[in-house]
């Protein structure tokens, strides 16, 4: 363990973490950004972003992240490889045990570790993610004008993706592994009533076809009248296989917030693991958690909006909240930055 105590550590280097880093670095807090297991976060899986304010021609997800990192570095943010495996957060300084084996100590922590979209585990998904295969209809739907597209999943995310995609695509087919949707009635009704959206029940995605040059060109689906066809096939039961021509595939099978390292801490999370942030005394939104000096920004605390621009917004809020917190810590209560404890 190094003797140095950081003023502020930002866990995660997606758009929320980078936005927090820019604000914190400009406030001279010399933030240390832990890059995490997926440096750059979910945006690195998106090709072009057209709805991020200020880029009328659109910008590549990777480019936006690289520019954000450059901006944060220019103001004095430091970046370190590694993710937090466990943490002690109730005392000052907080102790973070990293995947690299190191321990980092800090007075304040912004958790911006994001949420990872679940993947189906279909053939070719690694190769085609960002090239016609997507986990975000809002981000990539507009690239599929006139296409036939598939949405995988049977919950509200899948319904929402399908409704959004139906604005652009010629047809949208929701592929669900059983014959019943778990979506809320209102969403399911909207989808059922939509002329351009169909369901393919008791069906799963086996493989996606295409290339990074041509994008997605087709998909292989497997079906069984009793549902869960992949499991049935693995048990040796006969399933029906078909290949369909499609120009896009969207995964809508849910997200998992990256908060496993908080399990042994008292940072409050909802039943799905998303961090719960607290309102201030007037009921207005903040990025504070109930643990002093621990803040949350971006998708890790947001199962609802999940947009790059909202993540950037809450990232800046978290930096401002952290700055306010650090100002209230009496100089006498903590050693100066860089001093040995
Ligand atoms: P979810 O409710 O957990 O639904 C995930 C869906 O994906 C389920 O239908 C599930 O099938 C299917 N699935 C999971 N793993 C799969 C796999 N490996 N292969 C194929 N299918 C798979 O997740 P969600 O839809 O993201 O919703 C999460 C929460 O956010 C919910 O509370 C939801 O109401 C809320 N939400 C609300 C809105 C809205 O109101 N506008 C929008 C999005 C999300 P099974 O049904 O067979 O398990």
Tab-separated table of C-alpha atoms and ligand atoms in Angstrom:
chain	number	residue	atom	x	y	z
A	1	UNK	CA	0.000	0.000	0.000
A	2	UNK	CA	1.402	3.370	-0.972
A	3	UNK	CA	1.540	6.062	1.743
A	4	UNK	CA	-0.136	8.553	-0.541
A	5	UNK	CA	-3.731	9.470	0.132
A	6	UNK	CA	-5.707	10.656	-2.868
A	7	UNK	CA	-8.063	13.560	-2.594
A	8	UNK	CA	-10.536	11.983	-5.008
A	9	UNK	CA	-10.686	8.650	-6.800
A	10	UNK	CA	-13.069	8.186	-9.706
A	11	UNK	CA	-13.900	4.548	-10.395
A	12	UNK	CA	-14.704	4.095	-14.080
A	13	UNK	CA	-13.544	5.776	-17.266
A	14	UNK	CA	-16.758	5.902	-19.274
A	15	UNK	CA	-18.427	9.171	-20.091
A	16	UNK	CA	-19.604	9.711	-16.464
A	17	UNK	CA	-16.153	9.085	-15.002
A	18	UNK	CA	-14.446	11.259	-17.605
A	19	UNK	CA	-16.876	14.114	-17.129
A	20	UNK	CA	-16.311	13.920	-13.366
A	21	UNK	CA	-12.563	13.860	-14.020
A	22	UNK	CA	-12.674	17.014	-16.171
A	23	UNK	CA	-14.618	18.940	-13.524
A	24	UNK	CA	-12.571	17.625	-10.600
A	25	UNK	CA	-9.253	18.225	-12.346
A	26	UNK	CA	-10.256	21.782	-13.240
A	27	UNK	CA	-11.064	22.270	-9.540
A	28	UNK	CA	-7.489	21.175	-8.802
A	29	UNK	CA	-8.525	17.999	-6.994
A	30	UNK	CA	-5.994	15.930	-8.983
A	31	UNK	CA	-8.413	13.025	-9.395
A	32	UNK	CA	-7.129	9.517	-9.920
A	33	UNK	CA	-9.294	7.676	-12.453
A	34	UNK	CA	-9.356	3.890	-12.185
A	35	UNK	CA	-10.007	2.755	-15.713
A	36	UNK	CA	-11.938	-0.392	-14.829
A	37	UNK	CA	-12.441	-3.640	-16.700
A	38	UNK	CA	-13.993	-1.957	-19.746
A	39	UNK	CA	-11.922	1.232	-20.210
A	40	UNK	CA	-14.107	3.842	-21.874
A	41	UNK	CA	-17.323	2.066	-20.915
A	42	UNK	CA	-20.297	1.237	-23.104
A	43	UNK	CA	-19.680	4.020	-25.634
A	44	UNK	CA	-16.683	2.145	-26.938
A	45	UNK	CA	-19.175	-0.446	-28.255
A	46	UNK	CA	-21.056	2.155	-30.297
A	47	UNK	CA	-19.910	3.295	-33.703
A	48	UNK	CA	-21.484	6.730	-34.219
A	49	UNK	CA	-23.263	8.938	-31.699
A	50	UNK	CA	-25.635	11.437	-33.273
A	51	UNK	CA	-27.541	12.661	-30.222
A	52	UNK	CA	-24.691	14.011	-28.092
A	53	UNK	CA	-25.018	17.755	-27.970
A	54	UNK	CA	-22.463	19.688	-29.974
A	55	UNK	CA	-21.643	17.160	-32.674
A	56	UNK	CA	-24.094	17.817	-35.531
A	57	UNK	CA	-22.185	15.410	-37.792
A	58	UNK	CA	-22.078	12.775	-35.068
A	59	UNK	CA	-18.990	11.424	-33.343
A	60	UNK	CA	-17.622	7.922	-32.889
A	61	UNK	CA	-18.061	6.469	-29.394
A	62	UNK	CA	-14.357	5.673	-29.135
A	63	UNK	CA	-13.399	9.146	-30.328
A	64	UNK	CA	-15.676	10.846	-27.796
A	65	UNK	CA	-14.069	8.817	-25.026
A	66	UNK	CA	-10.527	9.475	-26.258
A	67	UNK	CA	-11.205	13.202	-26.463
A	68	UNK	CA	-12.729	13.174	-22.979
A	69	UNK	CA	-9.662	11.421	-21.626
A	70	UNK	CA	-7.394	13.931	-23.329
A	71	UNK	CA	-9.429	16.796	-21.875
A	72	UNK	CA	-9.282	15.348	-18.346
A	73	UNK	CA	-5.541	14.627	-18.622
A	74	UNK	CA	-4.869	18.154	-19.847
A	75	UNK	CA	-6.360	19.507	-16.601
A	76	UNK	CA	-4.318	17.154	-14.434
A	77	UNK	CA	-6.375	13.967	-14.007
A	78	UNK	CA	-4.329	10.799	-13.692
A	79	UNK	CA	-5.362	7.428	-15.039
A	80	UNK	CA	-4.509	4.055	-13.610
A	81	UNK	CA	-5.287	0.594	-14.895
A	82	UNK	CA	-7.410	-1.598	-12.625
A	83	UNK	CA	-10.799	-1.956	-11.032
A	84	UNK	CA	-11.917	-2.028	-7.406
A	85	UNK	CA	-12.444	-5.524	-6.024
A	86	UNK	CA	-13.433	-4.572	-2.488
A	87	UNK	CA	-13.586	-1.392	-0.447
A	88	UNK	CA	-13.740	-0.036	3.091
A	89	UNK	CA	-15.661	3.192	2.807
A	90	UNK	CA	-17.005	4.136	6.227
A	91	UNK	CA	-13.792	5.695	7.512
A	92	UNK	CA	-11.487	8.423	6.304
A	93	UNK	CA	-9.386	7.646	4.375
A	94	UNK	CA	-11.339	5.063	2.405
A	95	UNK	CA	-9.425	1.992	1.256
A	96	UNK	CA	-9.866	0.487	-2.173
A	97	UNK	CA	-8.392	-2.922	-3.008
A	98	UNK	CA	-7.693	-3.125	-6.706
A	99	UNK	CA	-7.626	-5.995	-9.180
A	100	UNK	CA	-3.900	-5.257	-9.594
A	101	UNK	CA	-3.277	-6.181	-5.954
A	102	UNK	CA	-2.641	-2.569	-4.950
A	103	UNK	CA	-4.520	-0.673	-2.254
A	104	UNK	CA	-5.454	2.932	-2.935
A	105	UNK	CA	-6.513	5.329	-0.167
A	106	UNK	CA	-8.702	8.325	-0.788
A	107	UNK	CA	-10.793	10.930	1.005
A	108	UNK	CA	-13.595	10.854	-1.575
A	109	UNK	CA	-14.828	8.369	-4.150
A	110	UNK	CA	-17.030	8.802	-7.202
A	111	UNK	CA	-18.440	5.502	-8.392
A	112	UNK	CA	-18.938	5.700	-12.152
A	113	UNK	CA	-18.479	2.028	-12.947
A	114	UNK	CA	-21.483	1.879	-15.264
A	115	UNK	CA	-23.702	-1.005	-16.163
A	116	UNK	CA	-22.923	-3.688	-18.655
A	117	UNK	CA	-25.553	-4.692	-21.180
A	118	UNK	CA	-26.102	-8.411	-21.031
A	119	UNK	CA	-25.073	-10.315	-24.129
A	120	UNK	CA	-26.925	-13.286	-25.542
A	121	UNK	CA	-23.889	-15.445	-26.276
A	122	UNK	CA	-24.699	-15.909	-29.972
A	123	UNK	CA	-22.059	-16.790	-32.565
A	124	UNK	CA	-20.219	-13.755	-34.025
A	125	UNK	CA	-21.514	-11.268	-31.443
A	126	UNK	CA	-18.019	-10.115	-30.427
A	127	UNK	CA	-17.112	-9.436	-34.056
A	128	UNK	CA	-20.340	-7.606	-34.984
A	129	UNK	CA	-20.994	-5.566	-31.840
A	130	UNK	CA	-21.045	-1.964	-33.071
A	131	UNK	CA	-21.386	-3.096	-36.709
A	132	UNK	CA	-25.127	-3.672	-36.919
A	133	UNK	CA	-25.358	-5.464	-33.598
A	134	UNK	CA	-26.140	-3.084	-30.768
A	135	UNK	CA	-27.299	-2.936	-27.167
A	136	UNK	CA	-28.763	0.554	-27.536
A	137	UNK	CA	-31.600	1.427	-29.925
A	138	UNK	CA	-31.538	5.099	-28.941
A	139	UNK	CA	-27.867	5.240	-29.920
A	140	UNK	CA	-27.932	3.202	-33.116
A	141	UNK	CA	-31.560	2.924	-34.262
A	142	UNK	CA	-31.354	5.752	-36.795
A	143	UNK	CA	-28.755	3.775	-38.786
A	144	UNK	CA	-31.415	1.218	-39.654
A	145	UNK	CA	-33.816	3.206	-41.815
A	146	UNK	CA	-35.566	0.778	-44.116
A	147	UNK	CA	-33.994	-2.326	-42.528
A	148	UNK	CA	-35.674	-5.374	-41.072
A	149	UNK	CA	-34.314	-5.712	-37.546
A	150	UNK	CA	-34.511	-8.120	-34.641
A	151	UNK	CA	-34.806	-7.210	-30.976
A	152	UNK	CA	-33.865	-9.926	-28.521
A	153	UNK	CA	-35.645	-10.026	-25.147
A	154	UNK	CA	-39.078	-10.020	-23.573
A	155	UNK	CA	-38.999	-7.290	-20.921
A	156	UNK	CA	-39.546	-3.530	-20.938
A	157	UNK	CA	-36.107	-2.860	-22.433
A	158	UNK	CA	-36.898	-5.002	-25.458
A	159	UNK	CA	-40.331	-3.360	-25.876
A	160	UNK	CA	-38.794	0.096	-25.596
A	161	UNK	CA	-36.080	-0.756	-28.113
A	162	UNK	CA	-38.674	-2.181	-30.521
A	163	UNK	CA	-40.917	0.899	-30.294
A	164	UNK	CA	-37.968	3.197	-30.897
A	165	UNK	CA	-36.652	1.118	-33.797
A	166	UNK	CA	-40.075	1.005	-35.453
A	167	UNK	CA	-39.646	4.731	-36.222
A	168	UNK	CA	-36.822	3.861	-38.616
A	169	UNK	CA	-36.919	0.218	-39.548
A	170	UNK	CA	-39.258	-1.370	-42.085
A	171	UNK	CA	-40.070	-4.153	-39.666
A	172	UNK	CA	-39.105	-5.064	-36.140
A	173	UNK	CA	-39.339	-8.614	-34.840
A	174	UNK	CA	-39.050	-9.238	-31.124
A	175	UNK	CA	-37.419	-12.594	-30.506
A	176	UNK	CA	-38.263	-13.994	-27.087
A	177	UNK	CA	-37.217	-17.308	-25.618
A	178	UNK	CA	-40.659	-18.203	-24.228
A	179	UNK	CA	-44.277	-17.402	-25.117
A	180	UNK	CA	-44.953	-14.728	-22.513
A	181	UNK	CA	-43.552	-11.253	-22.098
A	182	UNK	CA	-42.563	-9.923	-18.707
A	183	UNK	CA	-42.968	-6.328	-19.891
A	184	UNK	CA	-45.360	-3.929	-18.180
A	185	UNK	CA	-48.883	-4.029	-19.619
A	186	UNK	CA	-48.661	-0.522	-21.040
A	187	UNK	CA	-45.465	-1.265	-22.978
A	188	UNK	CA	-46.678	-4.669	-24.148
A	189	UNK	CA	-49.945	-3.133	-25.395
A	190	UNK	CA	-48.128	-0.405	-27.312
A	191	UNK	CA	-46.004	-3.040	-28.992
A	192	UNK	CA	-48.927	-5.372	-29.730
A	193	UNK	CA	-50.854	-2.452	-31.281
A	194	UNK	CA	-47.969	-1.443	-33.534
A	195	UNK	CA	-48.356	-2.550	-37.163
A	196	UNK	CA	-44.614	-2.812	-37.827
A	197	UNK	CA	-43.690	-4.906	-34.782
A	198	UNK	CA	-44.119	-8.670	-34.645
A	199	UNK	CA	-43.217	-11.309	-32.048
A	200	UNK	CA	-41.272	-14.479	-32.649
A	201	UNK	CA	-42.100	-16.469	-29.506
A	202	UNK	CA	-40.252	-19.483	-28.096
A	203	UNK	CA	-37.246	-18.499	-30.163
A	204	UNK	CA	-33.609	-17.664	-29.471
A	205	UNK	CA	-30.739	-16.165	-31.418
A	206	UNK	CA	-28.148	-18.761	-32.330
A	207	UNK	CA	-25.849	-16.817	-34.666
A	208	UNK	CA	-25.504	-13.428	-36.348
A	209	UNK	CA	-24.192	-13.180	-39.907
A	210	UNK	CA	-22.299	-10.380	-41.600
A	211	UNK	CA	-18.967	-8.632	-41.427
A	212	UNK	CA	-17.500	-5.420	-40.081
A	213	UNK	CA	-17.480	-4.084	-43.668
A	214	UNK	CA	-21.076	-4.992	-44.589
A	215	UNK	CA	-22.686	-4.919	-41.151
A	216	UNK	CA	-25.277	-7.467	-40.072
A	217	UNK	CA	-26.865	-9.335	-42.971
A	218	UNK	CA	-28.778	-12.141	-41.270
A	219	UNK	CA	-29.383	-14.248	-38.196
A	220	UNK	CA	-29.949	-17.865	-37.351
A	221	UNK	CA	-32.825	-18.514	-34.964
A	222	UNK	CA	-33.804	-21.669	-33.136
A	223	UNK	CA	-37.321	-22.395	-31.885
A	224	UNK	CA	-39.162	-24.960	-29.801
A	225	UNK	CA	-42.891	-24.854	-28.973
A	226	UNK	CA	-42.160	-25.213	-25.237
A	227	UNK	CA	-39.659	-22.325	-25.177
A	228	UNK	CA	-35.958	-22.105	-24.170
A	229	UNK	CA	-34.864	-23.776	-27.450
A	230	UNK	CA	-31.118	-23.427	-26.829
A	231	UNK	CA	-31.415	-25.285	-23.558
A	232	UNK	CA	-33.589	-27.895	-25.266
A	233	UNK	CA	-31.037	-28.322	-28.074
A	234	UNK	CA	-28.242	-28.758	-25.513
A	235	UNK	CA	-30.337	-31.542	-23.939
A	236	UNK	CA	-30.546	-33.261	-27.326
A	237	UNK	CA	-34.163	-32.254	-28.081
A	238	UNK	CA	-34.946	-31.415	-31.738
A	239	UNK	CA	-35.416	-27.697	-32.389
A	240	UNK	CA	-36.364	-25.794	-35.530
A	241	UNK	CA	-33.587	-23.758	-37.129
A	242	UNK	CA	-34.149	-20.924	-39.603
A	243	UNK	CA	-31.997	-18.193	-41.097
A	244	UNK	CA	-33.529	-14.768	-41.659
A	245	UNK	CA	-32.242	-11.752	-43.609
A	246	UNK	CA	-31.954	-8.760	-41.293
A	247	UNK	CA	-29.945	-5.537	-41.307
A	248	UNK	CA	-29.653	-5.158	-37.570
A	249	UNK	CA	-29.882	-7.005	-34.262
A	250	UNK	CA	-30.516	-5.290	-30.938
A	251	UNK	CA	-30.030	-6.890	-27.550
A	252	UNK	CA	-32.611	-5.873	-24.968
A	253	UNK	CA	-32.092	-8.505	-22.306
A	254	UNK	CA	-31.202	-6.138	-19.513
A	255	UNK	CA	-28.178	-4.553	-17.895
A	256	UNK	CA	-26.138	-5.447	-14.870
A	257	UNK	CA	-24.749	-2.535	-12.818
A	258	UNK	CA	-21.091	-2.944	-11.972
A	259	UNK	CA	-21.454	-2.706	-8.208
A	260	UNK	CA	-20.334	-6.132	-7.005
A	261	UNK	CA	-17.393	-4.543	-5.160
A	262	UNK	CA	-19.869	-2.625	-2.961
A	263	UNK	CA	-21.451	-5.776	-1.551
A	264	UNK	CA	-19.590	-5.604	1.758
A	265	UNK	CA	-20.107	-1.844	2.117
A	266	UNK	CA	-23.094	0.148	3.344
A	267	UNK	CA	-23.574	2.018	0.052
A	268	UNK	CA	-27.307	1.549	-0.588
A	269	UNK	CA	-28.363	-0.258	-3.765
A	270	UNK	CA	-31.731	-1.314	-5.137
A	271	UNK	CA	-32.770	-4.931	-5.662
A	272	UNK	CA	-31.015	-4.993	-9.054
A	273	UNK	CA	-27.764	-3.583	-7.652
A	274	UNK	CA	-28.092	0.019	-8.884
A	275	UNK	CA	-26.730	2.584	-6.410
A	276	UNK	CA	-29.347	4.737	-4.709
A	277	UNK	CA	-28.386	8.400	-4.528
A	278	UNK	CA	-29.913	10.793	-2.014
A	279	UNK	CA	-31.903	13.998	-2.410
A	280	UNK	CA	-30.674	17.094	-0.605
A	281	UNK	CA	-32.591	18.761	2.238
A	282	UNK	CA	-35.026	20.336	-0.225
A	283	UNK	CA	-35.720	17.075	-2.050
A	284	UNK	CA	-33.569	17.904	-5.069
A	285	UNK	CA	-31.428	15.301	-6.758
A	286	UNK	CA	-27.758	14.926	-5.784
A	287	UNK	CA	-25.119	12.304	-6.504
A	288	UNK	CA	-24.466	11.658	-2.788
A	289	UNK	CA	-24.951	8.257	-1.256
A	290	UNK	CA	-25.668	7.761	2.435
A	291	UNK	CA	-21.965	6.985	2.909
A	292	UNK	CA	-20.054	10.225	3.500
A	293	UNK	CA	-17.696	11.058	0.687
A	294	UNK	CA	-19.082	8.423	-1.708
A	295	UNK	CA	-20.874	9.673	-4.806
A	296	UNK	CA	-22.367	7.914	-7.815
A	297	UNK	CA	-22.706	9.035	-11.431
A	298	UNK	CA	-23.854	7.591	-14.717
A	299	UNK	CA	-25.526	4.286	-15.433
A	300	UNK	CA	-24.397	2.699	-12.174
A	301	UNK	CA	-27.126	4.760	-10.488
A	302	UNK	CA	-29.494	5.077	-13.436
A	303	UNK	CA	-31.608	2.194	-14.724
A	304	UNK	CA	-33.939	4.662	-16.470
A	305	UNK	CA	-32.288	7.236	-18.773
A	306	UNK	CA	-28.928	5.559	-19.503
A	307	UNK	CA	-27.780	8.100	-22.088
A	308	UNK	CA	-24.250	9.359	-22.719
A	309	UNK	CA	-25.394	12.914	-22.144
A	310	UNK	CA	-27.129	12.138	-18.841
A	311	UNK	CA	-24.079	10.197	-17.677
A	312	UNK	CA	-21.873	13.181	-18.517
A	313	UNK	CA	-24.285	15.428	-16.629
A	314	UNK	CA	-24.332	13.357	-13.471
A	315	UNK	CA	-20.539	12.956	-13.723
A	316	UNK	CA	-20.122	16.729	-13.509
A	317	UNK	CA	-22.627	16.840	-10.632
A	318	UNK	CA	-20.666	14.189	-8.730
A	319	UNK	CA	-17.441	16.178	-9.117
A	320	UNK	CA	-19.157	19.295	-7.768
A	321	UNK	CA	-20.690	17.318	-4.888
A	322	UNK	CA	-17.282	15.769	-4.117
A	323	UNK	CA	-15.606	19.169	-4.221
A	324	UNK	CA	-18.173	20.502	-1.733
A	325	UNK	CA	-17.608	17.498	0.526
A	326	UNK	CA	-13.816	17.872	0.452
A	327	UNK	CA	-14.108	21.553	1.314
A	328	UNK	CA	-16.043	20.662	4.445
A	329	UNK	CA	-13.387	18.254	5.650
A	330	UNK	CA	-11.255	20.206	8.118
A	331	UNK	CA	-7.577	20.394	7.094
A	332	UNK	CA	-6.700	19.197	10.576
A	333	UNK	CA	-8.842	16.084	10.204
A	334	UNK	CA	-6.884	14.772	7.250
A	335	UNK	CA	-3.299	14.844	6.078
A	336	UNK	CA	-2.566	16.928	2.985
A	337	UNK	CA	-2.513	15.224	-0.403
A	338	UNK	CA	0.611	13.160	-0.849
A	339	UNK	CA	1.441	12.985	2.876
A	340	UNK	CA	2.021	9.639	4.533
A	341	UNK	CA	-0.554	8.560	7.064
B	1	LIG	P1	-35.718	-7.730	-17.559
B	1	LIG	O1	-37.025	-7.263	-17.064
B	1	LIG	O2	-34.846	-8.540	-16.668
B	1	LIG	O3	-36.016	-8.565	-18.899
B	1	LIG	C1	-34.988	-9.214	-19.575
B	1	LIG	C2	-35.636	-10.037	-20.693
B	1	LIG	O4	-34.605	-10.632	-21.446
B	1	LIG	C3	-36.537	-11.141	-20.176
B	1	LIG	O5	-37.660	-11.252	-20.968
B	1	LIG	C4	-35.660	-12.378	-20.279
B	1	LIG	O6	-36.369	-13.555	-20.588
B	1	LIG	C5	-34.785	-12.034	-21.462
B	1	LIG	N1	-33.472	-12.652	-21.341
B	1	LIG	C6	-32.608	-12.584	-20.297
B	1	LIG	N2	-31.474	-13.260	-20.571
B	1	LIG	C7	-31.648	-13.765	-21.831
B	1	LIG	C8	-30.833	-14.549	-22.668
B	1	LIG	N3	-29.608	-14.947	-22.298
B	1	LIG	N4	-31.306	-14.898	-23.891
B	1	LIG	C9	-32.538	-14.494	-24.281
B	1	LIG	N5	-33.354	-13.741	-23.527
B	1	LIG	C10	-32.917	-13.377	-22.309
B	1	LIG	O7	-34.767	-6.528	-18.047
B	1	LIG	P2	-35.205	-5.130	-18.705
B	1	LIG	O8	-36.188	-5.351	-19.755
B	1	LIG	O9	-33.923	-4.429	-19.028
B	1	LIG	O10	-35.906	-4.345	-17.506
B	1	LIG	C11	-35.178	-4.129	-16.282
B	1	LIG	C12	-36.013	-3.200	-15.379
B	1	LIG	O11	-36.068	-1.901	-15.960
B	1	LIG	C13	-37.458	-3.686	-15.262
B	1	LIG	O12	-37.907	-3.387	-13.974
B	1	LIG	C14	-38.195	-2.838	-16.263
B	1	LIG	O13	-39.570	-2.645	-15.958
B	1	LIG	C15	-37.413	-1.516	-16.192
B	1	LIG	N6	-37.500	-0.804	-17.481
B	1	LIG	C16	-38.557	0.048	-17.665
B	1	LIG	C17	-38.698	0.715	-18.863
B	1	LIG	C18	-39.851	1.637	-19.068
B	1	LIG	O14	-40.795	1.575	-18.320
B	1	LIG	N7	-39.839	2.476	-20.066
B	1	LIG	C19	-37.778	0.525	-19.894
B	1	LIG	C20	-36.710	-0.359	-19.686
B	1	LIG	C21	-36.598	-1.016	-18.480
B	1	LIG	P3	-37.342	-14.240	-19.504
B	1	LIG	O15	-38.562	-13.367	-19.471
B	1	LIG	O16	-37.586	-15.593	-20.076
B	1	LIG	O17	-36.580	-14.272	-18.225
